Coordinates of C-alpha atoms and ligand atoms in Angstrom, one line a residue:
X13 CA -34.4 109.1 179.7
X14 CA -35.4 112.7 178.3
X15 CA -38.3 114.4 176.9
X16 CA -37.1 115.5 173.2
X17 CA -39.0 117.4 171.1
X18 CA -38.2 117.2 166.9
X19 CA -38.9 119.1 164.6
X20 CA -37.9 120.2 160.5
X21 CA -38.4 123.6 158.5
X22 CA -35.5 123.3 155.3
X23 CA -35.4 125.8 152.7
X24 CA -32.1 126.4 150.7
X25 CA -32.7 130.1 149.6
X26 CA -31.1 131.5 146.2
X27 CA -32.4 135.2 146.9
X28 CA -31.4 135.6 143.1
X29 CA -34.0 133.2 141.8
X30 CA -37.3 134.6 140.2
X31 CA -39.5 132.1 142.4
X32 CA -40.6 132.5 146.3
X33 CA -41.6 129.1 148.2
X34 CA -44.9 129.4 149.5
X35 CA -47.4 127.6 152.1
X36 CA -48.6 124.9 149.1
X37 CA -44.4 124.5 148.2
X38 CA -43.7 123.5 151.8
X39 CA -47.2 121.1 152.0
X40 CA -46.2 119.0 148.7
X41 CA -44.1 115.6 148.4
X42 CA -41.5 116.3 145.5
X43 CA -38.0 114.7 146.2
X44 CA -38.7 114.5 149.8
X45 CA -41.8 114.0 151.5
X46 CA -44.5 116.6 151.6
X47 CA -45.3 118.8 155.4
X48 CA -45.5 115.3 157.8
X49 CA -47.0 116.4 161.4
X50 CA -47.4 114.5 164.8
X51 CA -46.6 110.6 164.9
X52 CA -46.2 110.0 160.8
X53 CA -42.9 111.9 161.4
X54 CA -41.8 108.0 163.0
X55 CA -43.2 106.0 160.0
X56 CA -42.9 108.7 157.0
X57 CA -39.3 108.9 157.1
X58 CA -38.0 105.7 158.1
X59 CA -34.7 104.6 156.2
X60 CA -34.9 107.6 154.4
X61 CA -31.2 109.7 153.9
X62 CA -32.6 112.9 156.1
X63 CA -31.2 114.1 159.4
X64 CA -34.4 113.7 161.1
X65 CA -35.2 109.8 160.7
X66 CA -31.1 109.2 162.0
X67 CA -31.6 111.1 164.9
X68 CA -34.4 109.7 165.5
X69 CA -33.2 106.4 165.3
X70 CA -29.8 107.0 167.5
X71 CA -31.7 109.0 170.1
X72 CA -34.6 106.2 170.6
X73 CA -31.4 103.2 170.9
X74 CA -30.4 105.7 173.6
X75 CA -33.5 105.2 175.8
X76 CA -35.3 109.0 175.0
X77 CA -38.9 109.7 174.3
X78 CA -39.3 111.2 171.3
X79 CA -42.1 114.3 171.1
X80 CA -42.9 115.0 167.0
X81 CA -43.8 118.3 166.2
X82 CA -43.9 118.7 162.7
X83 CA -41.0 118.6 159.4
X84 CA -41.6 120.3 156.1
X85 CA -39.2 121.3 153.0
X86 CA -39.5 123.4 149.7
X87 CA -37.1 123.0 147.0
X88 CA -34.2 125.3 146.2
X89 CA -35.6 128.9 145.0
X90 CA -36.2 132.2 145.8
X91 CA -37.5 134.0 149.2
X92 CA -40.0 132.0 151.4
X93 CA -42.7 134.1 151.7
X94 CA -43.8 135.6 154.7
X95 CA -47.0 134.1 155.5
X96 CA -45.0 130.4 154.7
X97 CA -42.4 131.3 157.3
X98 CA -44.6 133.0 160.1
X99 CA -47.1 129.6 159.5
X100 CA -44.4 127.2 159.9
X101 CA -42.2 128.7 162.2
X102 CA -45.4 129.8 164.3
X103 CA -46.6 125.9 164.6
X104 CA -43.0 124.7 166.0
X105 CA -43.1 127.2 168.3
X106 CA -46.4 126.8 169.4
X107 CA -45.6 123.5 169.3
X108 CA -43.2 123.8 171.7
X109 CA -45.3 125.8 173.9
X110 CA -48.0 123.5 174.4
X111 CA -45.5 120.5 175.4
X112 CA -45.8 120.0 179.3
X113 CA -42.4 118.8 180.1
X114 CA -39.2 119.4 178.2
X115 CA -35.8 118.4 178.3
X116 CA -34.4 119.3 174.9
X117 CA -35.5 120.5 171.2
X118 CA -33.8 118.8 168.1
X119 CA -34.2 120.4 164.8
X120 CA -33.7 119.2 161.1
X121 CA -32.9 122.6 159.6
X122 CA -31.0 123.8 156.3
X123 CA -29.1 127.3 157.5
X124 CA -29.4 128.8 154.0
X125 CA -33.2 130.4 154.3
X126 CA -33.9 133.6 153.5
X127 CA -37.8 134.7 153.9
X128 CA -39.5 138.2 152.7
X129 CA -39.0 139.7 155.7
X130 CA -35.7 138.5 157.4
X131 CA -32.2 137.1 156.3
X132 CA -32.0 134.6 158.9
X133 CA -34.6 132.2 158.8
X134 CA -33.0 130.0 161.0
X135 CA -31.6 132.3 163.1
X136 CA -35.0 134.0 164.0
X137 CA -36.5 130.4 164.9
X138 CA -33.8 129.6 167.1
X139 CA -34.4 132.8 168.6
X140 CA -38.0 132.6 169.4
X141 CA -37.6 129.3 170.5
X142 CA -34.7 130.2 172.9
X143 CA -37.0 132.8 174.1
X144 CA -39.8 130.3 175.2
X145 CA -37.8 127.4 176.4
X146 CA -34.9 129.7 178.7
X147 CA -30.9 129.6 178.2
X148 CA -30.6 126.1 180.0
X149 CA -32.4 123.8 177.7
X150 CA -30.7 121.9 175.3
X151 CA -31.8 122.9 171.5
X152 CA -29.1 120.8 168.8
X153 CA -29.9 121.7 165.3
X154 CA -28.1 119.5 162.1
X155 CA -27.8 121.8 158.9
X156 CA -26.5 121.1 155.7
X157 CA -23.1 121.4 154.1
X158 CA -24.2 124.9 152.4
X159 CA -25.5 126.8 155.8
X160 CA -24.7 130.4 155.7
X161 CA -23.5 130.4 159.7
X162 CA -25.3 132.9 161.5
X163 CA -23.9 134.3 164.9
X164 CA -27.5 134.3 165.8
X165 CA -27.8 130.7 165.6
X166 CA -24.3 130.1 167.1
X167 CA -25.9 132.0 170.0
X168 CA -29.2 129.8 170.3
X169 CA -28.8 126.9 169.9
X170 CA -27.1 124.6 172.4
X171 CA -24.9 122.7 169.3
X172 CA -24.9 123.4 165.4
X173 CA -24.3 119.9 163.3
X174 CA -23.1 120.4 159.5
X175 CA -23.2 117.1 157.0
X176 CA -20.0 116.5 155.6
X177 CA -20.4 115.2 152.2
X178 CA -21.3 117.3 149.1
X179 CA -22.9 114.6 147.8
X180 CA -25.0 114.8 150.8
X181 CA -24.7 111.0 151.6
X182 CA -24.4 111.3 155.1
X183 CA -27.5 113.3 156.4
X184 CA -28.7 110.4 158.3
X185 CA -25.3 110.1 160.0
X186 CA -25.4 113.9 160.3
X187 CA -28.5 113.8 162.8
X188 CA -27.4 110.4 164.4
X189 CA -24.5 112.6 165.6
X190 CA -26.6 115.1 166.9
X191 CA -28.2 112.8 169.0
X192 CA -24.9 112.2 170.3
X193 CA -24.2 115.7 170.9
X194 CA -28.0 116.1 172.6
X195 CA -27.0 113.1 174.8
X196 CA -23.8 114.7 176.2
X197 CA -25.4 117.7 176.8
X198 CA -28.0 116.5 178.3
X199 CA -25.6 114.4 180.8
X200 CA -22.3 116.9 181.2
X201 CA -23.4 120.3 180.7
X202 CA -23.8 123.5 178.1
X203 CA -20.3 123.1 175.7
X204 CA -17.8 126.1 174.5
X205 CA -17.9 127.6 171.3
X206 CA -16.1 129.3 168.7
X207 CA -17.2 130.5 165.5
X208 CA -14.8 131.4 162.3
X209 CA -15.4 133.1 158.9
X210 CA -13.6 132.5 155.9
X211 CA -13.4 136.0 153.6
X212 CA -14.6 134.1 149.6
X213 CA -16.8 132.2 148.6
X214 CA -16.7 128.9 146.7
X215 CA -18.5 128.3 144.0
X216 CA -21.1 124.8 144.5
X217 CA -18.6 122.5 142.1
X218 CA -15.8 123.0 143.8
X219 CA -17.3 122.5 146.8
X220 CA -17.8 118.8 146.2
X221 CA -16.1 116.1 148.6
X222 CA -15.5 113.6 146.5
X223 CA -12.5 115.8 144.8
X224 CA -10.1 118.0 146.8
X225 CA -9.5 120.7 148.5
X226 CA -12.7 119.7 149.6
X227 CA -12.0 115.9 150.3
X228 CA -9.0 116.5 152.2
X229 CA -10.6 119.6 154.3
X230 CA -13.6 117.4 155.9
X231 CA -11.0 114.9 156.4
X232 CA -9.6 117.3 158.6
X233 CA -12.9 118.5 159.8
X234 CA -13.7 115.2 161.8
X235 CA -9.8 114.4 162.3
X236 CA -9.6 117.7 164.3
X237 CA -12.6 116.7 166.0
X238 CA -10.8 113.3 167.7
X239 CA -7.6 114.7 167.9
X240 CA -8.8 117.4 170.2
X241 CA -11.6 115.5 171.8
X242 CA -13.6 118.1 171.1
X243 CA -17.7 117.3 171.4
X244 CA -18.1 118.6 168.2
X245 CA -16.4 120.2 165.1
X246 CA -17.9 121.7 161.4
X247 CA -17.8 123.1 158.7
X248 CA -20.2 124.6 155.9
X249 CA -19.6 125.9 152.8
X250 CA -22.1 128.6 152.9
X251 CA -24.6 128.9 149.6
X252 CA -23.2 131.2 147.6
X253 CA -26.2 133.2 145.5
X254 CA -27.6 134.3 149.0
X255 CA -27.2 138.1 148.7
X256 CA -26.7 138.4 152.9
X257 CA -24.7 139.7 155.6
X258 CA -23.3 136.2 156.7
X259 CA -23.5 134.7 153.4
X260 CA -19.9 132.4 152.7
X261 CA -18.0 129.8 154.7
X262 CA -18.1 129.0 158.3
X263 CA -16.4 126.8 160.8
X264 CA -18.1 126.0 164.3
X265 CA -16.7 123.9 167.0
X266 CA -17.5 122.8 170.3
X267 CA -15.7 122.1 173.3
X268 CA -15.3 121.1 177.4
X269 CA -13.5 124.0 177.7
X270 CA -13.3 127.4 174.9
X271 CA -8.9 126.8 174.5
X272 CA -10.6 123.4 172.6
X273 CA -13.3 124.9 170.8
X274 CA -10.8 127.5 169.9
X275 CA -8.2 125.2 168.9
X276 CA -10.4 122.9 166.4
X277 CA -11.7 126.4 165.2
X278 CA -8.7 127.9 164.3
X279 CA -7.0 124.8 163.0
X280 CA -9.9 124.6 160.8
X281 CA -10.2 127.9 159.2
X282 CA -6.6 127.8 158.7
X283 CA -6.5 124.7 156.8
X284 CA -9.5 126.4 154.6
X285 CA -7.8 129.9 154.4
X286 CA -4.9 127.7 152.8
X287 CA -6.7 126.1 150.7
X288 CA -8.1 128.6 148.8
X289 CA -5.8 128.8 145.5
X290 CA -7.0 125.2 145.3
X291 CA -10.6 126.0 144.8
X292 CA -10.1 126.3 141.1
X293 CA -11.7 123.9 137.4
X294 CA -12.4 123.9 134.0
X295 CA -15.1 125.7 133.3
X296 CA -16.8 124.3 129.6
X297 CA -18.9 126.4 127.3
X298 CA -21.9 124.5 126.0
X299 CA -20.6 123.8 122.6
X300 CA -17.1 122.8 123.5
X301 CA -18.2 120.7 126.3
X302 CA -20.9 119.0 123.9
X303 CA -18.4 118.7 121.3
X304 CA -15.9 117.2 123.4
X305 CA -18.3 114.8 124.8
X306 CA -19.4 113.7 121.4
X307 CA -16.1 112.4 120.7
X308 CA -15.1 110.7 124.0
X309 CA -18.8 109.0 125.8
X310 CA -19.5 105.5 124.7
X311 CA -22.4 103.8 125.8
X312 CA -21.4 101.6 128.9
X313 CA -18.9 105.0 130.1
X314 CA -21.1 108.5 129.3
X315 CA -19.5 111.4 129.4
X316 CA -21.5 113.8 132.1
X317 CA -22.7 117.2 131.4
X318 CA -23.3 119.2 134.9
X319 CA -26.1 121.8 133.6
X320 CA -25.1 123.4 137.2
X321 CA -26.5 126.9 136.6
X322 CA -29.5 125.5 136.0
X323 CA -29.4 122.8 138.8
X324 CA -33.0 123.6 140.7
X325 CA -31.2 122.0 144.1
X326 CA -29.4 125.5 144.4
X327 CA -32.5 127.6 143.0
X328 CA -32.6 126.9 139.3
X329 CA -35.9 126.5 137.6
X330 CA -34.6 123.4 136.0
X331 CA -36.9 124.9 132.8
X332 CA -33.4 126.1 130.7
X333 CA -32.8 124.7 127.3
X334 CA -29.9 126.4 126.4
X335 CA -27.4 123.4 126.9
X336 CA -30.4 121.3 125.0
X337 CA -30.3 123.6 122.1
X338 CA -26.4 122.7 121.6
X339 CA -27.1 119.0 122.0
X340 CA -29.8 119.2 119.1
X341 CA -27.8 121.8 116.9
X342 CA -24.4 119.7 117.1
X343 CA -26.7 117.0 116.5
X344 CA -25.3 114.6 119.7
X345 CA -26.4 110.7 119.4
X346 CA -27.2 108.9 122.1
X347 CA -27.4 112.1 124.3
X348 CA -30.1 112.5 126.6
X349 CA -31.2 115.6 128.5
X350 CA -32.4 115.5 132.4
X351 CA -35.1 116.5 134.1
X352 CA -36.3 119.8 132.4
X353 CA -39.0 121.0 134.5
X354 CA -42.0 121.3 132.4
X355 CA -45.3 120.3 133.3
X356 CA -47.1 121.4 130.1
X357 CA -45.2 119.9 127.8
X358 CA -45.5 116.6 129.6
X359 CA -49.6 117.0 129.5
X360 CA -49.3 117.8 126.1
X361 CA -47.0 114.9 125.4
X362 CA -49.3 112.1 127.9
X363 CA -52.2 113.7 125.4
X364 CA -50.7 113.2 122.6
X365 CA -49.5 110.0 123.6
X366 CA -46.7 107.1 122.9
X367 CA -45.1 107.1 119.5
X368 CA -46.4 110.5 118.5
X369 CA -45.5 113.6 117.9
X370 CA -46.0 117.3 118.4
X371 CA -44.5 120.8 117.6
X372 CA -44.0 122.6 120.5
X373 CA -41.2 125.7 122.0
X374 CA -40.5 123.8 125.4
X375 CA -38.3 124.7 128.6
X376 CA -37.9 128.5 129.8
X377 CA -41.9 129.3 131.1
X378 CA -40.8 130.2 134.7
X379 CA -39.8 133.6 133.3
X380 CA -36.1 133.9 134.1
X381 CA -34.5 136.7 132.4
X382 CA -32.1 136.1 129.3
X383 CA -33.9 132.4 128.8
X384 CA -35.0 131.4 125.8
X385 CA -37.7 128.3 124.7
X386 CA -36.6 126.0 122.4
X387 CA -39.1 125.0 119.2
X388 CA -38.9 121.8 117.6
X389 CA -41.3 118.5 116.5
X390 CA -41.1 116.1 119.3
X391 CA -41.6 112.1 119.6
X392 CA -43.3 110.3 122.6
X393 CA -40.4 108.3 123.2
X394 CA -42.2 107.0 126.6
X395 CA -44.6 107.8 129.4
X396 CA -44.6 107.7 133.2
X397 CA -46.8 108.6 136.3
X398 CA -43.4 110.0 137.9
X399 CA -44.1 107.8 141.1
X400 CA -40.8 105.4 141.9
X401 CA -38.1 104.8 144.5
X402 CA -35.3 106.3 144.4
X403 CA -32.6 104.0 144.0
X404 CA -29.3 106.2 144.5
X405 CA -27.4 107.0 147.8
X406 CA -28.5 110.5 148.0
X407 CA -31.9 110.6 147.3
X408 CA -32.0 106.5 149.1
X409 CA -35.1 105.2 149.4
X410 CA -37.2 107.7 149.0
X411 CA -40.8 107.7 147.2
X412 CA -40.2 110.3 144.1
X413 CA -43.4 111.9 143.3
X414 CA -42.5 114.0 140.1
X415 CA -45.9 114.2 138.3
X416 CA -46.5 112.7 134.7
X417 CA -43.3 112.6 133.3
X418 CA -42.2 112.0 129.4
X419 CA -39.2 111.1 127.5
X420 CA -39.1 113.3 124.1
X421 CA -36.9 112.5 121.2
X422 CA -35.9 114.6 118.5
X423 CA -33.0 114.1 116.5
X424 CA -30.3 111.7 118.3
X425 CA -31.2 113.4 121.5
X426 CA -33.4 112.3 124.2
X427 CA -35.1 114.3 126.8
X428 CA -36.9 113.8 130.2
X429 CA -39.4 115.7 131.0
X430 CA -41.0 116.4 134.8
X431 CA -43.9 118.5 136.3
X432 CA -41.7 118.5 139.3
X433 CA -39.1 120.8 139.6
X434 CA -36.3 118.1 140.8
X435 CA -32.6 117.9 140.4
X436 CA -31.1 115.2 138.3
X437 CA -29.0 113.3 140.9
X438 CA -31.1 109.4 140.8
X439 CA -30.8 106.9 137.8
X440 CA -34.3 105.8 138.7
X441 CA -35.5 109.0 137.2
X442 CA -34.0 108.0 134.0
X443 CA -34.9 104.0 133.8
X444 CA -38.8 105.4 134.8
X445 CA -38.7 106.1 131.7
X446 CA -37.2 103.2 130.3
X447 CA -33.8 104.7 129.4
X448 CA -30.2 102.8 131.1
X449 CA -28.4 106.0 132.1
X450 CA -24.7 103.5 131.5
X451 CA -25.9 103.0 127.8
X452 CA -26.3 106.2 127.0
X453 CA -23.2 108.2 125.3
X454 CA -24.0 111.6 126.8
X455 CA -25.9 113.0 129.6
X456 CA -26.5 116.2 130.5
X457 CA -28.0 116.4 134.1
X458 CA -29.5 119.5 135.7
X459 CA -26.9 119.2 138.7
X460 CA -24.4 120.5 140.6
X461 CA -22.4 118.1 142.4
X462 CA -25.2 115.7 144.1
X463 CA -25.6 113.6 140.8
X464 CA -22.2 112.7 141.1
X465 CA -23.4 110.2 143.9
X466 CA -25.3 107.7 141.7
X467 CA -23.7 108.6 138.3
X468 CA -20.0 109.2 139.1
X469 CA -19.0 105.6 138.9
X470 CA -20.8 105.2 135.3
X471 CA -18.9 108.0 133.8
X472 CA -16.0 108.3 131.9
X473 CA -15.6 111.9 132.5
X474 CA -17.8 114.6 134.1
X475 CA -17.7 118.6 132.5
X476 CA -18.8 121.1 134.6
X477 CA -21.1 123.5 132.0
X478 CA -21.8 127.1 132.1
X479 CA -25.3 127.1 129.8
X480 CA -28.1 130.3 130.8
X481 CA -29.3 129.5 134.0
X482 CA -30.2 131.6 137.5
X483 CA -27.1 129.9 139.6
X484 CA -24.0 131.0 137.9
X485 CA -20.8 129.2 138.7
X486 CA -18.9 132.3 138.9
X487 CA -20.3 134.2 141.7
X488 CA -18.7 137.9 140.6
X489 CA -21.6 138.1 138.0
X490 CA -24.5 137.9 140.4
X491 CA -25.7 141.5 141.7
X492 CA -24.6 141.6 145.3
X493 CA -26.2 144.2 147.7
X494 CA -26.1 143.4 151.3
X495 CA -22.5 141.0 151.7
X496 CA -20.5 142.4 154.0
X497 CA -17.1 144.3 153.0
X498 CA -14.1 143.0 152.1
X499 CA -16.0 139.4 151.6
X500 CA -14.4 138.0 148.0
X501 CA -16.6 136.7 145.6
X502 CA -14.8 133.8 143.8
X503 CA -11.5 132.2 145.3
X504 CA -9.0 134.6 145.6
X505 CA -11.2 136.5 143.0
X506 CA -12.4 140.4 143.8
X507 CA -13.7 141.7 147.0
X508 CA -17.1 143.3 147.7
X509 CA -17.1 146.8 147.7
X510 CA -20.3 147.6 149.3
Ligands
ZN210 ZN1 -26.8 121.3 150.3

């Protein structure tokens, strides 16, 4: 039996996004649950799709003692702030510090945080901790699908473990197999490793698993894995609108010996390299993709609008009207709108209250550039506190605390209003409002890929839509400063020029 320490710090950073994360971002419940410290990290997260509650429950079956530090998470945006960062990061490490006896660190971390005043929050972390502990000591960390791979994490920690599944439906299983991985190290030994970069990005839709290239590449990804015997394989996408060095798609694997890590490594980033012509969709505008979906949704099969440069689970502010605004002018029935991220027009529609109305220019007060608000008379469809369960397999059950929420009608179109920023990817967040996301002819969801989870098997078709927002689809619009040369920015798109 060993003496593990756990911990969590997860920030997915879009360095293009007008909004830091601060201290009181990291403290609050939103999605997932607020900054949990000491022994609630056991009871807080339990059953809950996170990495840290399945390793938890894989490495207690496996006889360890389990030592909590402390797990915290801010959604999608801009830069964490310095005095966030050095907080957090300086309470694991302290953390760490004060434990007597050790034996090995786990870590629920994202791999795509940027701070004020470093590119690799992760990196760093791993770093200091590395520095306290010695090279001997076993530190596993489990980061999600769209970690920008660092060589300086490579180098610290002991094993990195990447989800597979874009929808993230696996994160559980993604820190139940580090606990694996801790295990074997633990019992056999440091591992091999080999690290390989892929030279373009991928834009988020196209990085989902439930459609190829992507489907058949983490097929691979674990298939390369047995085949080799190899302790552990993965792959991340990277998060594109990170404006860094090691921004983009990475492979790390893990081996008894480095000819096996080298082997899965190469065999992966080969398969990727190959697949890159593949990386490639429709893009709709708003009105053709409104019009279109118009004619074909039916209530009992929607057709599904992905807002996804808006989606706030890659940085947006989830506050952009834009695709709304074509909804209303092409007057679509039976359309509803989700979440716009508003908290003052949900006060003013809770005072207002049910079955009235107001005039009001909602959506775009977070101050992105080129956003416009949208002016109207709206009806108090319905109300809610914005505390529920989530009921879908992403988001699976966890508590949603999104603040007094309202549905607004106006015209044939519905919206749903939060005073949490959260991304649309859970049909609870709809029916908390008393609206059946199947019966519904069109819905528009501020979303990427991950609502595809719960509302992919409702849908008759799902159109990916470029309407104003601060995550673009296509990446060679963003302004890029520090990528490294020669990286391309869209699938065999143009290269960065420095
Ligand atoms: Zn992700």
């Amino acid at each position: 039996m060993a003496r593990i320490a756990i911990g969590g710090f997860q920030h997915e950073t879009n360095t293009f996004a007008p909004v830091k994360a601060g201290f009181a971002d990291f403290e609050m419940a939103d999605g997932w649950p607020g900054l949990t410290t000491g022994d609630a990290l056991f009871e807080v997260f339990r059953g809950i799709n996170l990495p840290l509650p399945g390793f938890i429950e894989q490495a207690k079956a496996a006889g360890h003692e389990l030592l909590p530090l402390l797990w915290c998470s801010a959604s999608p945006s801009a830069n964490v702030m310095r005095d966030a960062y050095e907080r957090i990061a300086g309470d694991l490490v302290s953390g760490i510090k004060a434990l007597s006896r050790l034996d090995a660190i786990y870590l629920d971390l994202h791999g795509a945080m940027v701070a004020e005043h470093l590119e690799d929050g992760e990196g760093e972390l791993l770093e200091r901790i590395r520095k306290i502990v010695g090279p001997d000591m076993p530190i596993v960390v489990s980061l999600d699908l769209h970690a920008n791979l660092t060589e300086r994490m490579v180098r610290h920690a002991s094993a990195l473990v990447v989800c597979r599944t874009y929808p993230h439906v696996d994160l559980a299983e993604t820190g139940a197999r580090s606990a694996e991985v801790i295990d074997r190290l633990l019992k056999q030994g440091p591992l091999a490793k080999a690290m390989r970069r892929a030279d373009f990005l991928v834009p988020l839709p196209w990085q989902c698993t439930l459609i190829d290239p992507a489907m058949a590449l983490y097929g691979e990804v674990a298939a390369s894995e047995t085949r080799n015997a190899a302790a552990s394989a993965s792959f991340a996408f990277g998060f594109p609108p990170a404006d860094i060095h090691e921004c983009g798609p990475a492979i790390v694997a893990y081996g008894e010996t480095q000819a096996a890590a080298d082997r899965v490594a190469d065999n992966l980033i080969g398969a990727l390299k190959s697949a890159e012509r593949d990386f490639a969709g429709k893009i709709w505008s708003k009105d053709e993709a409104v019009a279109h979906a118009m004619l074909k949704g039916l209530s009992g099969r929607p057709v599904i609008l992905a807002d996804t440069q808006d989606n706030p689970g890659a940085g947006g502010n989830s506050d952009s009207v834009d695709l709304l605004e074509a909804l209303i002018r092409l007057k679509a029935e039976g359309a509803v709108f989700a979440n716009l991220y508003d908290p003052e027009t949900a006060r003013i529609a809770h005072e207002a209250g049910l079955h009235n109305s107001f005039e009001r220019a909602i959506g775009a007060w977070c101050g992105s550039p080129g956003l416009e608000k949208l002016s109207g008379r709206f009806e108090v469809l319905a109300l809610g506190d914005g505390s529920f369960k989530a009921t879908g397999p992403f988001y699976r059950g966890n508590h949603m605390q999104l603040g007094p929420m309202a549905l607004l009608g106006i015209g044939g179109t519905k919206i749903v209003v939060t005073s949490r920023k959260q991304q649309a990817a859970d049909q609870a967040m709809l029916r908390h409002l008393g609206v059946e996301p199947a019966q519904q002819k069109v819905l528009a969801l501020k979303s990427s890929v991950h609502f595809r989870a719960d509302f992919q098997p409702i849908a008759s078709e799902i159109l990916i839509v470029a309407a104003a927002g601060d995550n673009p689809v296509d990446n060679s619009t963003l302004p890029y400063r520090h990528l490294r040369k020669g990286l391309r920015l869209m699938p065999l798109g143009r290269a960065f020029a420095g």
